[in-house]
Coordinates of C-alpha atoms in Angstrom, one line a residue:
X205 CA 26.6 -9.4 6.8
X206 CA 27.6 -6.4 4.8
X207 CA 29.5 -8.5 2.3
X208 CA 26.6 -10.8 1.5
X209 CA 23.9 -8.1 1.5
X210 CA 24.3 -7.3 -2.3
X211 CA 23.8 -11.0 -3.2
X212 CA 20.5 -10.9 -1.2
X213 CA 19.0 -8.0 -3.2
X214 CA 17.9 -10.0 -6.3
X215 CA 16.4 -12.7 -4.1
X216 CA 13.6 -10.2 -3.1
X217 CA 12.2 -10.7 -6.6
X218 CA 13.6 -14.1 -7.8
X219 CA 12.4 -16.0 -4.7
X220 CA 8.7 -15.2 -5.2
X221 CA 8.9 -15.9 -8.9
X222 CA 10.6 -19.2 -8.2
X223 CA 8.1 -20.0 -5.6
X224 CA 5.3 -19.2 -8.0
X225 CA 6.7 -21.6 -10.5
X226 CA 7.0 -24.4 -8.0
X227 CA 3.5 -23.7 -6.7
X228 CA 2.2 -23.9 -10.3
X229 CA 4.0 -27.2 -10.9
X230 CA 2.6 -28.5 -7.6
X231 CA -0.9 -28.1 -9.1
X232 CA -3.6 -29.2 -6.7
X233 CA -1.3 -30.4 -3.9
X234 CA -2.5 -27.9 -1.4
X235 CA -0.1 -28.6 1.4
X236 CA 2.9 -28.3 -1.0
X237 CA 1.7 -25.0 -2.3
X238 CA 1.0 -23.6 1.1
X239 CA 4.5 -24.7 2.3
X240 CA 6.2 -23.1 -0.7
X241 CA 4.3 -19.8 -0.3
X242 CA 4.9 -19.5 3.5
X243 CA 8.6 -20.4 3.2
X244 CA 9.1 -18.0 0.3
X245 CA 7.5 -15.0 2.0
X246 CA 9.2 -15.8 5.3
X247 CA 12.6 -15.8 3.6
X248 CA 11.8 -12.5 1.9
X249 CA 10.9 -11.0 5.2
X250 CA 14.2 -12.1 6.8
X251 CA 16.2 -10.9 3.8
X252 CA 14.5 -7.5 3.9
X253 CA 15.1 -7.2 7.6
X254 CA 18.8 -7.9 7.1
X255 CA 19.0 -5.4 4.3
X256 CA 17.3 -2.7 6.4
X257 CA 19.8 -3.2 9.2
X258 CA 22.7 -3.1 6.7
X259 CA 21.7 0.1 4.9
X260 CA 20.6 1.8 8.1
X261 CA 23.7 1.1 10.1
X262 CA 26.0 1.6 7.2
X263 CA 24.2 4.8 6.1
X264 CA 24.6 3.8 2.5
X265 CA 22.2 2.2 0.0
X266 CA 23.0 -1.0 -1.9
X267 CA 23.0 -0.8 -5.7
X268 CA 23.2 -4.0 -7.7
X269 CA 23.5 -4.1 -11.5
X270 CA 21.6 -7.1 -12.9
X271 CA 23.8 -9.2 -15.2
X272 CA 27.0 -7.4 -14.2
X273 CA 26.5 -4.5 -16.6
X274 CA 28.4 -1.3 -15.8
X275 CA 26.6 1.7 -14.3
X276 CA 24.3 3.0 -15.6
X277 CA 23.8 0.7 -18.6
X278 CA 22.3 -2.2 -16.8
X279 CA 19.1 -2.7 -14.8
X280 CA 19.8 -1.3 -11.3
X281 CA 18.2 -2.8 -8.2
X282 CA 18.4 -0.1 -5.6
X283 CA 17.8 -0.7 -1.9
X284 CA 17.9 2.2 0.5
X285 CA 16.2 2.6 3.8
X286 CA 12.8 3.4 2.2
X287 CA 12.9 0.4 -0.1
X288 CA 14.1 -2.0 2.6
X289 CA 11.5 -0.8 5.1
X290 CA 8.6 -1.1 2.7
X291 CA 9.7 -4.6 1.5
X292 CA 10.0 -5.8 5.1
X293 CA 6.5 -4.4 6.1
X294 CA 4.9 -5.7 2.9
X295 CA 6.3 -9.2 3.3
X296 CA 5.0 -9.4 6.8
X297 CA 1.6 -8.3 5.6
X298 CA 1.6 -10.6 2.7
X299 CA 2.5 -13.5 5.0
X300 CA -0.3 -12.8 7.4
X301 CA -2.9 -12.5 4.7
X302 CA -1.6 -15.7 3.1
X303 CA -2.1 -17.6 6.4
X304 CA -5.6 -16.0 6.6
X305 CA -6.4 -17.2 3.1
X306 CA -5.0 -20.7 3.8
X307 CA -7.5 -21.0 6.7
X308 CA -10.3 -19.7 4.6
X309 CA -9.5 -22.0 1.7
X310 CA -9.2 -25.1 3.9
X311 CA -12.6 -24.4 5.6
X312 CA -14.4 -23.6 2.3
X313 CA -12.9 -26.3 0.2
X314 CA -11.2 -23.5 -1.8
X315 CA -14.4 -22.2 -3.3
X316 CA -13.3 -18.6 -3.1
X317 CA -9.6 -19.0 -3.3
X318 CA -8.8 -22.0 -5.6
X319 CA -5.3 -23.3 -4.5
X320 CA -4.1 -24.1 -8.0
X321 CA -4.6 -20.5 -9.1
X322 CA -4.3 -18.5 -5.9
X323 CA -0.8 -19.3 -4.7
X324 CA 1.1 -18.8 -7.9
X325 CA -0.8 -15.5 -8.6
X326 CA -0.3 -14.4 -5.0
X327 CA 3.5 -14.9 -5.2
X328 CA 3.7 -13.2 -8.6
X329 CA 1.8 -10.3 -7.0
X330 CA 4.4 -10.2 -4.2
X331 CA 7.3 -10.3 -6.8
X332 CA 5.8 -7.3 -8.6
X333 CA 5.4 -5.3 -5.4
X334 CA 8.9 -6.0 -4.2
X335 CA 10.3 -5.3 -7.7
X336 CA 8.6 -1.9 -7.8
X337 CA 10.1 -1.0 -4.4
X338 CA 13.7 -1.7 -5.4
X339 CA 13.6 -0.6 -9.0
X340 CA 16.4 1.8 -9.8
X341 CA 15.0 2.9 -13.2
X342 CA 11.6 3.9 -14.5
X343 CA 11.2 1.0 -16.9
X344 CA 11.9 -1.6 -14.2
X345 CA 9.4 0.3 -12.1
X346 CA 6.9 -0.1 -14.9
X347 CA 7.7 -3.8 -15.1
X348 CA 7.0 -4.2 -11.4
X349 CA 3.7 -2.5 -11.8
X350 CA 2.7 -4.7 -14.7
X351 CA 3.8 -7.9 -12.9
X352 CA 1.6 -7.0 -9.9
X353 CA -1.3 -5.8 -12.0
X354 CA -1.4 -9.0 -14.1
X355 CA -1.5 -11.1 -10.9
X356 CA -4.1 -8.7 -9.5
X357 CA -6.4 -9.3 -12.5
X358 CA -6.5 -13.0 -11.6
X359 CA -7.0 -12.5 -7.9
X360 CA -9.7 -9.9 -8.1
X361 CA -11.9 -12.2 -10.3
X362 CA -11.4 -15.4 -8.2
X363 CA -14.7 -17.3 -8.0
X364 CA -15.9 -15.8 -11.4
X365 CA -19.0 -14.4 -9.9
X366 CA -20.9 -11.8 -11.9
X367 CA -20.0 -8.9 -9.6
X368 CA -16.3 -9.9 -9.5
X369 CA -16.1 -10.1 -13.3
X370 CA -17.9 -6.8 -13.7
X371 CA -15.7 -4.9 -11.2
X372 CA -12.6 -6.7 -12.5
X373 CA -13.2 -5.4 -15.9
X374 CA -13.4 -1.8 -14.6
X375 CA -10.2 -2.4 -12.6
X376 CA -8.4 -3.8 -15.7
X377 CA -9.5 -0.9 -17.9
X378 CA -8.4 1.8 -15.4
X379 CA -5.1 0.0 -14.8
X380 CA -4.4 -0.2 -18.5
X381 CA -5.0 3.5 -18.9
X382 CA -2.6 4.2 -16.1
X383 CA 0.0 1.9 -17.6
X384 CA -0.3 3.5 -21.0
X385 CA 0.2 6.9 -19.5
X386 CA 3.2 5.7 -17.5
X387 CA 4.8 4.0 -20.6
X388 CA 4.2 7.1 -22.7
X389 CA 5.9 9.3 -20.1
X390 CA 8.9 6.9 -20.0
X391 CA 9.2 7.1 -23.8
X392 CA 9.1 10.9 -23.6
X393 CA 11.7 11.0 -20.8
X394 CA 14.0 8.7 -22.7
X395 CA 13.6 10.8 -25.9
X396 CA 14.4 14.0 -24.0
X397 CA 17.2 12.7 -21.7
X398 CA 18.6 9.5 -23.2
X399 CA 18.1 7.4 -20.1
X400 CA 15.5 5.9 -17.8
X401 CA 17.9 5.5 -14.8
X402 CA 16.3 7.5 -12.0
X403 CA 19.6 9.0 -10.8
X404 CA 20.6 10.1 -14.2
X405 CA 17.2 11.5 -14.9
X406 CA 17.4 13.6 -11.7
X407 CA 20.7 15.0 -12.8
X408 CA 19.7 15.8 -16.3
X409 CA 16.2 17.0 -15.7
X410 CA 17.4 20.5 -14.9
X411 CA 18.8 20.9 -18.4
X412 CA 15.2 20.8 -19.9
X413 CA 13.0 23.9 -20.1
X414 CA 10.6 24.3 -17.2
X415 CA 7.6 23.8 -19.5
X416 CA 9.0 20.4 -20.7
X417 CA 9.7 19.3 -17.2
X418 CA 6.2 20.2 -16.2
X419 CA 4.6 18.1 -18.9
X420 CA 6.7 15.1 -18.0
X421 CA 6.0 15.7 -14.3
X422 CA 2.3 15.9 -14.8
X423 CA 2.2 12.8 -17.0
X424 CA 4.0 10.7 -14.4
X425 CA 1.9 12.1 -11.6
X426 CA -1.3 11.4 -13.4
X427 CA -0.3 7.8 -14.0
X428 CA 0.7 7.2 -10.4
X429 CA -2.4 9.1 -9.1
X430 CA -4.6 6.6 -10.8
X431 CA -2.8 3.7 -9.1
X432 CA -2.7 5.5 -5.7
X433 CA -6.5 6.3 -6.0
X434 CA -6.1 10.1 -5.5
X435 CA -9.4 12.1 -6.0
X436 CA -10.9 12.5 -8.6
X437 CA -9.1 9.4 -10.0
X438 CA -10.2 7.2 -7.2
X439 CA -13.7 6.4 -8.6
X440 CA -12.8 2.8 -9.4
X441 CA -11.6 1.7 -6.0
X442 CA -14.7 1.6 -3.8
X443 CA -16.5 -0.6 -6.3
X444 CA -13.6 -2.9 -7.2
X445 CA -12.1 -3.9 -3.8
X446 CA -15.2 -5.0 -1.8
X447 CA -16.3 -7.7 -4.3
X448 CA -13.1 -9.7 -4.1
X449 CA -12.5 -12.5 -1.6
X450 CA -11.6 -11.2 1.9
X451 CA -7.8 -12.0 1.8
X452 CA -7.5 -10.4 -1.7
X453 CA -9.4 -7.3 -0.6
X454 CA -7.1 -7.0 2.5
X455 CA -3.8 -7.2 0.6
X456 CA -5.1 -4.9 -2.2
X457 CA -6.2 -2.3 0.3
X458 CA -3.0 -2.5 2.3
X459 CA -0.4 -2.6 -0.5
X460 CA -1.5 -1.8 -4.1
X461 CA -2.4 1.9 -3.6
X462 CA 0.8 2.3 -1.5
X463 CA 2.9 1.2 -4.5
X464 CA 1.4 4.2 -6.3
X465 CA 2.1 6.5 -3.4
X466 CA 5.7 5.1 -3.3
X467 CA 6.2 6.0 -7.0
X468 CA 4.9 9.5 -6.3
X469 CA 7.3 9.9 -3.4
X470 CA 10.2 8.9 -5.7
X471 CA 9.0 11.2 -8.5
X472 CA 8.6 14.2 -6.3
X473 CA 11.8 13.9 -4.2
X474 CA 14.2 12.6 -6.8
X475 CA 13.1 13.4 -10.4
X476 CA 11.3 16.7 -10.0
X477 CA 12.7 18.2 -6.8
X478 CA 13.1 21.6 -8.5
X479 CA 9.9 21.5 -10.6
X480 CA 7.4 21.2 -7.8
X481 CA 3.6 21.1 -8.2
X482 CA 3.1 21.2 -4.4
X483 CA 0.0 23.5 -4.5
X484 CA -1.7 21.0 -6.9
X485 CA -0.8 18.2 -4.6
X486 CA -2.2 20.0 -1.6
X487 CA -5.5 20.7 -3.3
X488 CA -5.6 17.0 -4.4
X489 CA -4.8 15.9 -0.9
X490 CA -7.6 18.1 0.5
X491 CA -10.2 16.8 -1.9
X492 CA -9.1 13.2 -1.4
X493 CA -9.4 13.5 2.4
X494 CA -12.8 15.2 2.5
X495 CA -14.5 13.3 -0.4
X496 CA -13.2 10.0 0.8
X497 CA -14.5 10.3 4.3
X498 CA -17.8 11.7 3.2
X499 CA -18.2 8.7 1.0
X500 CA -17.5 6.5 4.0
X501 CA -20.3 8.2 6.0
X502 CA -22.8 7.3 3.3
X503 CA -22.1 3.6 3.3
X504 CA -23.9 0.8 5.1
X505 CA -21.5 -2.0 4.1
X506 CA -18.3 -2.5 6.1
X507 CA -16.0 -3.2 3.1
X508 CA -17.2 -0.1 1.3
X509 CA -16.8 2.0 4.4
X510 CA -13.2 0.8 4.7
X511 CA -12.6 1.4 0.9
X512 CA -13.7 5.0 1.2
X513 CA -11.6 5.5 4.3
X514 CA -8.7 4.0 2.4
X515 CA -9.2 6.7 -0.3
X516 CA -9.4 9.5 2.3
X517 CA -6.2 8.5 4.1
X518 CA -4.2 8.5 0.9
X519 CA -4.8 12.2 1.2
X520 CA -2.7 12.4 4.4
X521 CA 0.3 10.9 2.5
X522 CA -0.1 13.3 -0.4
X523 CA -0.5 16.1 2.1
X524 CA 2.8 15.2 3.8
X525 CA 4.6 14.8 0.5
X526 CA 3.4 18.3 -0.6
X527 CA 4.8 19.9 2.5
X528 CA 8.2 18.9 1.1
X529 CA 10.3 19.2 4.2
X530 CA 12.5 16.4 5.7
X531 CA 10.2 16.2 8.8
X532 CA 7.1 16.0 6.6
X533 CA 8.6 13.3 4.4
X534 CA 9.6 11.3 7.4
X535 CA 6.1 11.6 8.9
X536 CA 4.6 10.6 5.5
X537 CA 6.7 7.4 5.5
X538 CA 5.7 6.6 9.1
X539 CA 2.0 7.2 8.2
X540 CA 2.4 5.0 5.1
X541 CA 3.7 2.1 7.1
X542 CA 1.0 2.6 9.7
X543 CA -1.7 2.6 7.1
X544 CA -0.4 -0.5 5.3
X545 CA -0.7 -2.5 8.5
X546 CA -3.9 -1.0 10.0
X547 CA -5.9 -1.0 6.8
X548 CA -5.0 -4.6 6.1
X549 CA -5.9 -5.6 9.6
X550 CA -9.3 -4.0 9.4
X551 CA -10.2 -5.8 6.2
X552 CA -9.1 -9.1 7.8
X553 CA -11.4 -8.3 10.8
X554 CA -14.3 -7.6 8.5
X555 CA -13.6 -10.9 6.8
X556 CA -14.2 -12.6 10.2
X557 CA -17.4 -10.6 10.6
X558 CA -18.6 -11.7 7.3
X559 CA -18.1 -15.4 8.1
X560 CA -19.6 -15.1 11.6
X561 CA -22.7 -13.0 10.7
X562 CA -23.2 -13.9 7.1
X563 CA -23.2 -10.3 6.1
X564 CA -21.1 -7.1 6.2
X565 CA -24.1 -4.8 6.2
X566 CA -24.3 -2.7 9.4
X567 CA -28.0 -2.7 8.9
X568 CA -28.3 -6.4 9.3
X569 CA -25.4 -7.5 11.6
X570 CA -26.3 -7.2 15.3
X571 CA -25.1 -8.5 18.7
X572 CA -21.6 -9.6 17.7
X573 CA -20.2 -8.2 21.0
X574 CA -22.0 -11.0 22.9
X575 CA -21.8 -13.6 20.1
X576 CA -18.1 -13.0 19.1
X577 CA -16.2 -10.8 21.6
X578 CA -12.8 -11.7 20.1
X579 CA -13.9 -10.4 16.7
X580 CA -15.2 -7.2 18.4
X581 CA -11.8 -6.5 19.9
X582 CA -10.0 -7.4 16.7
X583 CA -12.1 -4.8 14.9
X584 CA -12.1 -2.1 17.6
X585 CA -8.3 -1.8 18.1
X586 CA -7.3 -1.0 14.5
X587 CA -10.5 1.1 14.1
X588 CA -9.6 3.5 16.8
X589 CA -6.0 3.4 15.5
X590 CA -7.1 4.5 12.0
X591 CA -9.3 7.1 13.6
X592 CA -6.3 8.7 15.2
X593 CA -7.0 8.3 18.9
X594 CA -3.9 8.6 21.1
X595 CA -1.6 6.9 21.9
X596 CA -1.9 4.8 18.8
X597 CA 0.4 5.1 15.7
X598 CA -2.4 6.8 13.7
X599 CA -2.3 9.7 16.2
X600 CA 1.5 9.8 16.1
X601 CA 1.6 9.9 12.3
X602 CA -1.1 12.6 12.0
X603 CA 0.4 14.7 14.7
X604 CA 3.8 14.6 13.0
X605 CA 2.2 15.6 9.7
X606 CA 0.3 18.5 11.3
X607 CA 3.4 19.6 13.2
X608 CA 5.4 19.7 10.0
X609 CA 2.7 21.7 8.2
X610 CA 2.4 24.1 11.1
X611 CA 6.1 24.9 10.8
X612 CA 5.5 26.0 7.3
X613 CA 2.5 27.9 8.4
X614 CA 1.0 29.1 5.1
X615 CA -2.8 29.6 4.9
X616 CA -3.2 26.6 2.7
X617 CA -1.3 24.5 5.3
X618 CA -3.7 25.7 8.0
X619 CA -6.7 24.7 5.9
X620 CA -5.2 21.3 5.3
X621 CA -4.5 20.8 9.1
X622 CA -8.1 21.6 9.8
X623 CA -9.3 19.3 7.1
X624 CA -7.0 16.6 8.4
X625 CA -8.4 16.9 11.9
X626 CA -12.0 16.9 10.6
X627 CA -11.3 13.8 8.4
X628 CA -9.8 12.0 11.4
X629 CA -12.9 12.7 13.5
X630 CA -15.3 11.7 10.7
X631 CA -13.3 8.5 10.1
X632 CA -13.6 7.7 13.8
X633 CA -17.3 8.4 13.7
X634 CA -17.9 6.2 10.6
X635 CA -15.9 3.3 12.1
X636 CA -17.4 3.6 15.6
X637 CA -20.9 3.9 14.2
X638 CA -20.3 0.6 12.3
X639 CA -18.9 -1.0 15.5
X640 CA -21.8 0.2 17.6
X641 CA -24.4 -1.1 15.1
X642 CA -22.7 -4.4 14.3
X643 CA -21.3 -5.3 17.7
X644 CA -23.0 -3.3 20.5
X645 CA -26.5 -3.3 19.2
X646 CA -28.6 -6.2 20.4
X647 CA -31.1 -8.2 18.4
X648 CA -34.1 -6.7 20.4
X649 CA -33.1 -3.1 20.1
X650 CA -35.9 -0.7 19.6
X651 CA -37.4 0.6 16.4
X652 CA -35.9 4.0 17.2
X653 CA -32.4 2.8 16.4
X654 CA -33.7 1.4 13.1
X655 CA -35.3 4.8 12.3
X656 CA -32.1 6.7 13.0
X657 CA -30.1 4.7 10.4
X658 CA -32.9 4.3 7.8
X659 CA -31.1 6.8 5.6
X660 CA -28.5 4.1 4.9
X661 CA -31.1 1.7 3.5
X662 CA -30.4 2.8 -0.1
X663 CA -26.6 2.4 0.2
X664 CA -24.9 0.1 -2.3
X665 CA -24.8 -3.6 -1.3
X666 CA -26.7 -2.9 2.0
X667 CA -28.9 -5.9 1.4
X668 CA -26.2 -8.4 0.4
X669 CA -26.0 -11.6 2.5
X670 CA -23.8 -14.6 2.4
X671 CA -23.8 -18.0 4.1
X672 CA -22.6 -18.1 7.7
X673 CA -19.5 -20.2 8.0
X674 CA -17.1 -21.6 10.6
X675 CA -14.1 -19.4 11.4
X676 CA -10.9 -21.6 11.4
X677 CA -8.3 -20.9 14.1
X678 CA -5.7 -20.0 11.5
X679 CA -7.8 -17.0 10.2
X680 CA -8.3 -15.7 13.8
X681 CA -4.6 -16.2 14.6
X682 CA -3.5 -14.3 11.5
X683 CA -5.8 -11.4 12.4
X684 CA -4.6 -11.5 16.0
X685 CA -1.0 -11.3 14.7
X686 CA -1.8 -8.3 12.5
X687 CA -3.6 -6.5 15.4
X688 CA -0.4 -7.2 17.4
X689 CA 1.6 -5.6 14.6
X690 CA -0.6 -2.5 14.8
X691 CA 0.1 -2.3 18.5
X692 CA 3.8 -2.8 17.9
X693 CA 3.8 0.3 15.6
X694 CA 2.9 2.3 18.7
X695 CA 5.1 0.5 21.2
X696 CA 8.2 0.9 18.9
X697 CA 7.1 4.2 17.5
X698 CA 10.4 5.8 18.6
X699 CA 12.9 3.6 16.7
X700 CA 10.6 3.4 13.7
X701 CA 10.1 7.1 13.5
X702 CA 13.8 7.7 13.8
X703 CA 14.3 5.5 10.7
X704 CA 11.6 7.4 8.9
X705 CA 13.2 10.7 9.8
X706 CA 16.5 9.5 8.3
X707 CA 14.6 8.5 5.2
X708 CA 13.1 11.9 4.9
X709 CA 16.5 13.6 5.2
X710 CA 18.0 11.3 2.6
X711 CA 15.2 11.6 0.0
X712 CA 15.6 15.4 -0.1
X713 CA 19.3 15.0 -0.9
X714 CA 19.4 13.6 -4.4
X715 CA 21.9 10.8 -5.2
X716 CA 24.4 11.6 -7.9
X717 CA 25.6 9.2 -10.5
X718 CA 29.0 9.1 -8.8
X719 CA 27.4 8.1 -5.5
X720 CA 25.4 5.4 -7.3
X721 CA 28.6 4.1 -8.9
X722 CA 30.4 4.1 -5.6
X723 CA 27.5 2.3 -3.9
X724 CA 27.6 -0.3 -6.7
X725 CA 31.3 -0.8 -6.4
X726 CA 31.2 -1.1 -2.6
X727 CA 28.3 -3.5 -2.9
X728 CA 30.1 -5.8 -5.4
X729 CA 33.7 -5.1 -4.4
X730 CA 34.5 -4.6 -8.0
X731 CA 36.0 -1.7 -10.0
X732 CA 33.7 -1.5 -12.9
X733 CA 33.9 1.8 -14.8
X734 CA 30.9 3.8 -15.6
X735 CA 29.7 4.1 -19.2
X736 CA 28.5 7.5 -19.9
X737 CA 25.3 7.6 -22.0
X738 CA 24.7 10.9 -23.8
X739 CA 21.2 12.0 -24.8

């Protein structure tokens, strides 16, 4: 297994791209496209699992130079525990959402997710996500971002409705600004250091004046903060995601912002470990948590509630990263995995609510506990998980973050712990209020209940209704599978958290160019000599 692992690494990107090409050639042959997409993502999931086992047991990353170029001249694909774990989790999520969308498309005659467009775009999106996770240099990371963003432009405007086109334009403009900042930062780093290889940058960054390092640091952080939806750069997200088709919204909420968080993790732990802006990150985390959850409390539409909670919980990840200890980094990775799975699951459950009730407004939807008890359970389990109730993974991740912050014990850390607890309670309140009104409230409830929630009447999209539709078994099965995945994060929290702890330890021990060359040689079995590139 160890010998074949390096040959598997490029397949993480080439398989989805090849699948997208075949799906495009298949045109309107729905079954062929579905088969190609499902097989492709299943293979990627298997490969990622194999790679995770190899790098975890072997305690060494896999470095593959594309085209056989010597280190560090060529494009490096780098798979460590973090990259392998995120690719594996992402592929499972992408596969589940794909099955959900297949059921929706078959039932709706592909009105919202046209097969000829959806499947190639979806696989290209997956290729971009996987490429970003395994990129060993900044420019390849930029390419991964652009691949997934180009595909996301198509997916977010599927159906070509007025609202989707309008929000899609905002999404495109914001993404282009982020990409321009990222590309400018890459150009400045190459000009200053003569390389875009992440390992080389980390070694040479210390030679630059602190002021120069800070400028480069803040430019990258700003670009990634837009992608990760960190306050105040999160203004675009609550309006963009809820208008897209349910499966698109689910995969965007679960994965796209996490790619931005992943880039920040790499930046903070590898490129600028000795030029930290942790105080800035803590303040941003505090604002993101509080503003996001307060926004959720003011919403009357389920997708918008979840979009604001998505923003607020990005704050937990930035909080953990800013603590900058191995325990905190490990807790951040665990919470990141938890949030990818739980947030995606909640959006899928809301997609079922929309089909069953014809609306996602908590002012209009009533009595679903009696009419659709399965959907009620599918919403309730991930909702209490996201709210952080024990013994679920949300509680485990938050407790680990708070424990790591308490060990540092500064006044700002204490403030953030209090804010994190408050955010968790308010998240639980917002989600349970929605559950109570949509599922528990009966059609004949008194006018007193209506009066208590009348303040939500002016909330955006509170009056939007759609046609009630049949829920195919495939959609329900995909959501059940994702709920099972959320439960598995709790049942297997021990082994998963152990892996995350090892990731945290490794990230705060920067890899040297000699180690990268050794990992490459062991991966390929060759004896290529390194070409030194001087700035």
